[in-house]
Amino acid sequence: MLKVAIIGASGYTGGELLRFLKDHEKVEVVAATSRQYSNTPVRKVHPHLQDLDLKFEDKAPGDIDADLVFTATPHGASMNIVPQLVETGVKVVDLSGDYRFDDISIYEKWYGLKHKKPLDAVYGLPEMYREEIKKANLVANPGCYPTGSILAGIPLVKEGLVDTIIADSKSGVSGAGIKPTPATHYPNISDNIVPYAVTTHRHMPEIQEKLQKFGNVRVSFTPHLVPVIRGIITTLHSFPNQEVTSEEIQQMYKNHYQDEPFVRVLDAGEIPRLSSVRGSNFCHIGCFEIDDNGRLVVVSAIDNIAKGASGAAVANMNLMCGFPETMSLESCGLHP
Amino acid sequence: MLKVAIIGASGYTGGELLRFLKDHEKVEVVAATSRQYSNTPVRKVHPHLQDLDLKFEDKAPGDIDADLVFTATPHGASMNIVPQLVETGVKVVDLSGDYRFDDISIYEKWYGLKHKKPLDAVYGLPEMYREEIKKANLVANPGCYPTGSILAGIPLVKEGLVDTIIADSKSGVSGAGIKPTPATHYPNISDNIVPYAVTTHRHMPEIQEKLQKFGNVRVSFTPHLVPVIRGIITTLHSFPNQEVTSEEIQQMYKNHYQDEPFVRVLDAGEIPRLSSVRGSNFCHIGCFEIDDNGRLVVVSAIDNIAKGASGAAVANMNLMCGFPETMSLESCGLHP
Amino acid sequence: MLKVAIIGASGYTGGELLRFLKDHEKVEVVAATSRQYSNTPVRKVHPHLQDLDLKFEDKAPGDIDADLVFTATPHGASMNIVPQLVETGVKVVDLSGDYRFDDISIYEKWYGLKHKKPLDAVYGLPEMYREEIKKANLVANPGCYPTGSILAGIPLVKEGLVDTIIADSKSGVSGAGIKPTPATHYPNISDNIVPYAVTTHRHMPEIQEKLQKFGNVRVSFTPHLVPVIRGIITTLHSFPNQEVTSEEIQQMYKNHYQDEPFVRVLDAGEIPRLSSVRGSNFCHIGCFEIDDNGRLVVVSAIDNIAKGASGAAVANMNLMCGFPETMSLESCGLHP
Amino acid sequence: MLKVAIIGASGYTGGELLRFLKDHEKVEVVAATSRQYSNTPVRKVHPHLQDLDLKFEDKAPGDIDADLVFTATPHGASMNIVPQLVETGVKVVDLSGDYRFDDISIYEKWYGLKHKKPLDAVYGLPEMYREEIKKANLVANPGCYPTGSILAGIPLVKEGLVDTIIADSKSGVSGAGIKPTPATHYPNISDNIVPYAVTTHRHMPEIQEKLQKFGNVRVSFTPHLVPVIRGIITTLHSFPNQEVTSEEIQQMYKNHYQDEPFVRVLDAGEIPRLSSVRGSNFCHIGCFEIDDNGRLVVVSAIDNIAKGASGAAVANMNLMCGFPETMSLESCGLHP
């Protein structure tokens, strides 16, 4: 059994890691750390995990005896923990933004931080870097918005069809984390749709840097908080630079993703739905329509905590450790 | 007292007309028609109107004795009713799409209908045609999406700043009407965000025709159904064709709308919220931000049944009848 | 014009008082205090009040020059403010729990506080104490749950029909206030129903003390937080101690409340709906059914911030100042 | 592999059966019938089941070649199908109400139907009849409300502690089925709490008949539709007929359910949450509190489509076929 630890296990991504890992045949969770909830049973914080016989511990990274560690820590905190773990030969999947960027200057500009310890890391989107992930010791797990936007955009950029992409994303509130704030206060977000960080969200440069691996593209991005618990719908608007039909676009996507275990290109007329991916590691992509002005729409749906965070992290672990990529991630979405 | 009738009063726009009219000082509602609910007290269908001593009637338009009639009938039905009313000298506010287009061929293409009886009508957006509405006998009340999109777009188009506008709109479910369908079934739309008519919604040509009164512009439009009862958030994406700052854009909007009784341009940093306009005839516009790619975002919020339908219809009635435009429409939104 | 001030105006009840008062013909709001938001325009906190030209002030009670003051302050805080105001001849409507109890020992037991300054106050439920309120200088505005439960219970207790009442109440999240907490965090309460303070809520003794004015009765009470912004549905279970029919019960309620401006007893077959009272000062009561075991159900619906707090407070102000009780409170609910 | 068919597979319980069965190691789904969707791929109706290579068929029961059949048919329809299946030696789990009652006269009274073909059936609540289910050919799967109410009530009735139980239940909208109705129309149920069938719901006599197997008890029951997709919270109110403490009650429940694979008795201070059981076959029970009037509260939480229908049906299949009871039902709830 692979010994696995989670640093920062009391948040939503920590809870979701524990949910995926508890039934994983090859894994034993040996530690779940939390300063705030030290010595508290995990089920007091994650009430769905009633049968998990585990307590949070306030453990320093150096005291963790594990083969692989998930660092579910905030950006800025991970860079203080990850290097030490990597040095001692532990495999690491980092869920923060600290190791996602090739260009550190972009990270430092958008996160407003000096990076203390850049390291070689593989960007953990298996649909981009599957082979590299298999050999990596440090994987930087993608952001939730980038996962939905990049998967919706890759085929377009790779084929050189678009110069500019506008991603209008709608995210469930769990994406804002477990900590109550005015933005997540029920009376403020229920029955409401709230654009935020309208042109300044940190996931924009991440989407752009990664899509530019496939071709030249400029990315504009606007997120909205919506009255949904889990899930991100991304509506991608673009203007193809050559004549192309809806059918050709859809076929292009079908071809590109045909062997991917977690991406489903929907039939014509089907709409990606959050309930179809709720709680699952799947990404659904559909709605390849073009209007009279030549604008193309592509829509993707993911669960922000699963495929957008902890599900992807478990897939990365599977790849890094030689397990089947889909192990313990086979569940489909919870609809309705 | 002005004698007013509502044809098709059992739907949401009918209920909202009754809500606004019941306390109107200058108006007496003399008839509310409904074939389905003939002889049923209004409060059985509109349970908030407990004190309204009125029954639905199944009355032919010719049998209605009123000074002004609201036709809250479906498109295709209005064109069978409105001409007869107008001929007999009754003022009409039509809430359907039948009289919104200057170019009948656009109507016929997008609504898939032959227009039986085109008439001179004024497009009932007071922010565009206030003076014309005052003199009109027939006012075509705007669609809900067009109201939010046009108000958000006018200053940009008028100043010649943009060639193309992408309106990504998010609408509450009441916009789909009072009749239950799979799309409005709670388990399908709760905790979900559903793009629909992704490039083919009939409100797109309406937005485009009206904005083109202010300048040359192409409009792309994608609506989403969202888990909200009332309200439309429109996120307008565009690329200004000259250097301009956020502050200049905001000032342009402040100037343009400074005398409008129902449009509020928000302060920098404020976000239009559905709760701020819920149940009211106000439109809030804000978020004038420009990103590194030169994309500008403008966001508007309206209540789709109020400012997007029945509130606007009452304002049009006020203008047509020489009452103060804001009469019985003074209420602000219901927040939280 | 009556000069009115609101102490503690930045919360939901403060916002709702301002919404009701801004169009009140006889009232001028001269001050809205808030320590936290001192010098901030009211519209930054209450975004629906865009047109209100008022700033929060951090003003001591002694510095307020008003004829009537609403103290929208937490329990425990009001008792430090109210006596000083009353002494200087200002009329006061207190929205906290501090002056609601006749029996101070009950207050002290359930609120866990020593009462510093008991005063003669009238319990501000016009349906109980209309005449007394007219003459009062200090009115203790009822709690939200008590308003819905007491109005649903009075006729039963008055007629001596029941010995025990179980009130199973379901409250919207605005009842928990404007401050974000884990209980009000969207992912915790959306798609959930959360019983809390299952046998220990402070509103229980308030309901019991007031209903006992009408007869001998024991009250059991369990509140639930539900995914609703505004509104309380109370399901009252009881076992009448004599043979009685649904029709007789309903008639009893119709008779009891026939002259009440804000209570509506629904027709047989109609169900009290939150949307019917949303944003309004009305209470709807219905569902007078009796099952095979002799259990009677009565259901009431109110808006917890309006009839359950600020609407009632304005009605109390109207009564205390000789205005018509319904002034500025005529609006019906916002359905859908 | 056990050959399994689902008759009536296009509804929510059908979709949930398919979700649980698709990864079941011992089962192969050989047919999913639907008249309406004959020849349509299952994924068009159940969009989460994208990978299920199965089409709906319009097949008569006699043409189905299966070892076990789930009849997910409406009450009244099952009695026309089940007898024929049972006669040919097929095992049947019926999800309708047709075979739940020992006393046919109760069925006929509450369902308003003449029962055409009573058969020996075992009531499929493993917590009551595990051993009988193992030997049964026909299992009547319990109703959703009864599952939550009976599990919450058994220990009290068995110990003779209570004479009367009031179950105040709150159900998610999926319980009303996949067909859109005014009650399930988003604008009607969102932001609302709707009591219905206040004293007349058909699940009441089912709860009472089953609980009376454990002792003499009268059951009063009121259901509410709540703005939740999945899940039922039942608040059980009762008055113990002897002195007892919260701790004793909780211990009684812990003892009673200690070996049950799908019932969890929560720690003191923990509240059963719908998200903790969402999508799972678990029932959580908690809140054993007693108030000053001697009223006891017990709260249970289940997922109405899983433990309240299809999860229980799969557990029954497992028991009937000699598989481990928990096979393919191990998943915990989806929180948040």
Tab-separated table of N, CA and C in Angstrom, chain B residues 20-75:
chain	number	residue	atom	x	y	z
B	20	PHE	N	-48.220	45.795	-9.965
B	20	PHE	CA	-47.873	47.218	-10.117
B	20	PHE	C	-49.117	48.099	-10.213
B	21	LEU	N	-50.161	47.591	-10.838
B	21	LEU	CA	-51.330	48.431	-11.095
B	21	LEU	C	-52.255	48.567	-9.895
B	22	LYS	N	-52.235	47.575	-9.014
B	22	LYS	CA	-53.246	47.590	-7.948
B	22	LYS	C	-53.130	48.815	-7.038
B	23	ASP	N	-51.916	49.370	-6.912
B	23	ASP	CA	-51.770	50.558	-6.070
B	23	ASP	C	-51.571	51.832	-6.899
B	24	HIS	N	-51.813	51.757	-8.196
B	24	HIS	CA	-51.626	52.926	-9.070
B	24	HIS	C	-52.792	53.890	-8.881
B	25	GLU	N	-52.467	55.127	-8.562
B	25	GLU	CA	-53.496	56.119	-8.207
B	25	GLU	C	-54.442	56.477	-9.341
B	26	LYS	N	-53.961	56.315	-10.560
B	26	LYS	CA	-54.729	56.823	-11.698
B	26	LYS	C	-55.399	55.715	-12.499
B	27	VAL	N	-55.280	54.489	-12.033
B	27	VAL	CA	-55.685	53.363	-12.857
B	27	VAL	C	-56.695	52.476	-12.148
B	28	GLU	N	-57.634	52.001	-12.917
B	28	GLU	CA	-58.548	50.977	-12.419
B	28	GLU	C	-58.490	49.788	-13.383
B	29	VAL	N	-58.186	48.616	-12.855
B	29	VAL	CA	-58.157	47.425	-13.704
B	29	VAL	C	-59.587	46.914	-13.846
B	30	VAL	N	-60.076	46.960	-15.079
B	30	VAL	CA	-61.483	46.591	-15.281
B	30	VAL	C	-61.653	45.156	-15.776
B	31	ALA	N	-60.572	44.574	-16.302
B	31	ALA	CA	-60.681	43.186	-16.756
B	31	ALA	C	-59.319	42.525	-16.813
B	32	ALA	N	-59.306	41.255	-16.432
B	32	ALA	CA	-58.104	40.422	-16.537
B	32	ALA	C	-58.560	39.130	-17.190
B	33	THR	N	-58.127	38.912	-18.417
B	33	THR	CA	-58.676	37.761	-19.129
B	33	THR	C	-57.774	36.542	-19.039
B	34	SER	N	-58.416	35.387	-19.059
B	34	SER	CA	-57.726	34.099	-19.116
B	34	SER	C	-58.743	33.073	-19.552
B	35	ARG	N	-58.427	32.363	-20.603
B	35	ARG	CA	-59.337	31.324	-21.038
B	35	ARG	C	-59.328	30.178	-20.017
B	36	GLN	N	-58.105	29.766	-19.649
B	36	GLN	CA	-57.947	28.599	-18.776
B	36	GLN	C	-58.592	28.803	-17.399
B	37	TYR	N	-58.510	30.017	-16.875
B	37	TYR	CA	-58.962	30.238	-15.501
B	37	TYR	C	-60.222	31.081	-15.424
B	38	SER	N	-61.002	31.071	-16.491
B	38	SER	CA	-62.198	31.895	-16.523
B	38	SER	C	-63.045	31.663	-15.276
B	39	ASN	N	-63.449	32.763	-14.676
B	39	ASN	CA	-64.306	32.742	-13.489
B	39	ASN	C	-63.590	32.345	-12.194
B	40	THR	N	-62.295	32.148	-12.269
B	40	THR	CA	-61.508	31.846	-11.064
B	40	THR	C	-61.005	33.154	-10.455
B	41	PRO	N	-61.084	33.273	-9.127
B	41	PRO	CA	-60.511	34.475	-8.505
B	41	PRO	C	-59.017	34.578	-8.827
B	42	VAL	N	-58.562	35.785	-9.109
B	42	VAL	CA	-57.163	36.011	-9.453
B	42	VAL	C	-56.223	35.457	-8.386
B	43	ARG	N	-56.625	35.543	-7.121
B	43	ARG	CA	-55.713	35.136	-6.049
B	43	ARG	C	-55.433	33.634	-6.017
B	44	LYS	N	-56.251	32.844	-6.718
B	44	LYS	CA	-55.960	31.407	-6.780
B	44	LYS	C	-54.731	31.137	-7.652
B	45	VAL	N	-54.480	32.020	-8.609
B	45	VAL	CA	-53.349	31.836	-9.521
B	45	VAL	C	-52.162	32.696	-9.088
B	46	HIS	N	-52.463	33.885	-8.591
B	46	HIS	CA	-51.429	34.810	-8.119
B	46	HIS	C	-51.626	34.970	-6.614
B	47	PRO	N	-51.075	34.043	-5.836
B	47	PRO	CA	-51.449	33.972	-4.412
B	47	PRO	C	-50.986	35.159	-3.579
B	48	HIS	N	-50.091	35.978	-4.136
B	48	HIS	CA	-49.686	37.176	-3.389
B	48	HIS	C	-50.759	38.256	-3.471
B	49	LEU	N	-51.657	38.153	-4.449
B	49	LEU	CA	-52.686	39.183	-4.632
B	49	LEU	C	-53.962	38.806	-3.879
B	50	GLN	N	-53.814	38.455	-2.582
B	50	GLN	CA	-54.942	37.998	-1.772
B	50	GLN	C	-56.060	39.022	-1.713
B	51	ASP	N	-55.716	40.293	-1.742
B	51	ASP	CA	-56.729	41.314	-1.508
B	51	ASP	C	-57.369	41.831	-2.795
B	52	LEU	N	-56.955	41.250	-3.915
B	52	LEU	CA	-57.472	41.735	-5.192
B	52	LEU	C	-58.825	41.079	-5.458
B	53	ASP	N	-59.844	41.900	-5.525
B	53	ASP	CA	-61.207	41.377	-5.685
B	53	ASP	C	-61.546	41.327	-7.172
B	54	LEU	N	-60.969	40.369	-7.852
B	54	LEU	CA	-61.066	40.318	-9.307
B	54	LEU	C	-61.073	38.857	-9.735
B	55	LYS	N	-61.882	38.561	-10.738
B	55	LYS	CA	-61.884	37.213	-11.303
B	55	LYS	C	-61.394	37.262	-12.741
B	56	PHE	N	-60.719	36.189	-13.151
B	56	PHE	CA	-60.380	36.083	-14.567
B	56	PHE	C	-61.664	35.936	-15.372
B	57	GLU	N	-61.633	36.510	-16.571
B	57	GLU	CA	-62.766	36.381	-17.481
B	57	GLU	C	-62.278	35.871	-18.829
B	58	ASP	N	-63.106	35.121	-19.505
B	58	ASP	CA	-62.783	34.705	-20.872
B	58	ASP	C	-63.526	35.643	-21.818
B	59	LYS	N	-62.888	36.757	-22.107
B	59	LYS	CA	-63.550	37.842	-22.811
B	59	LYS	C	-62.855	38.076	-24.144
B	60	ALA	N	-63.615	38.239	-25.193
B	60	ALA	CA	-63.018	38.573	-26.486
B	60	ALA	C	-62.530	40.018	-26.446
B	61	PRO	N	-61.449	40.315	-27.173
B	61	PRO	CA	-60.922	41.682	-27.196
B	61	PRO	C	-62.008	42.704	-27.519
B	62	GLY	N	-62.933	42.332	-28.410
B	62	GLY	CA	-63.969	43.282	-28.805
B	62	GLY	C	-64.952	43.618	-27.689
B	63	ASP	N	-64.988	42.759	-26.689
B	63	ASP	CA	-65.933	42.980	-25.586
B	63	ASP	C	-65.325	43.722	-24.412
B	64	ILE	N	-64.085	44.117	-24.576
B	64	ILE	CA	-63.416	44.786	-23.471
B	64	ILE	C	-63.606	46.289	-23.577
B	65	ASP	N	-64.106	46.868	-22.513
B	65	ASP	CA	-64.312	48.311	-22.477
B	65	ASP	C	-63.203	48.942	-21.643
B	66	ALA	N	-62.147	49.353	-22.312
B	66	ALA	CA	-60.997	49.904	-21.590
B	66	ALA	C	-60.366	51.015	-22.396
B	67	ASP	N	-59.617	51.868	-21.687
B	67	ASP	CA	-58.896	52.940	-22.369
B	67	ASP	C	-57.536	52.455	-22.863
B	68	LEU	N	-56.987	51.513	-22.122
B	68	LEU	CA	-55.670	50.975	-22.485
B	68	LEU	C	-55.666	49.483	-22.171
B	69	VAL	N	-55.068	48.730	-23.085
B	69	VAL	CA	-55.012	47.281	-22.898
B	69	VAL	C	-53.567	46.813	-22.946
B	70	PHE	N	-53.203	45.970	-21.986
B	70	PHE	CA	-51.938	45.247	-22.061
B	70	PHE	C	-52.220	43.889	-22.682
B	71	THR	N	-51.543	43.576	-23.779
B	71	THR	CA	-51.686	42.235	-24.336
B	71	THR	C	-50.488	41.402	-23.904
B	72	ALA	N	-50.710	40.604	-22.875
B	72	ALA	CA	-49.657	39.734	-22.346
B	72	ALA	C	-49.830	38.349	-22.955
B	73	THR	N	-49.891	38.355	-24.266
B	73	THR	CA	-50.179	37.156	-25.038
B	73	THR	C	-48.914	36.675	-25.726
B	74	PRO	N	-48.853	35.392	-26.113
B	74	PRO	CA	-47.648	34.881	-26.779
B	74	PRO	C	-47.457	35.530	-28.141
B	75	HIS	N	-46.218	35.509	-28.636
B	75	HIS	CA	-46.008	35.990	-30.007
B	75	HIS	C	-46.831	35.097	-30.932
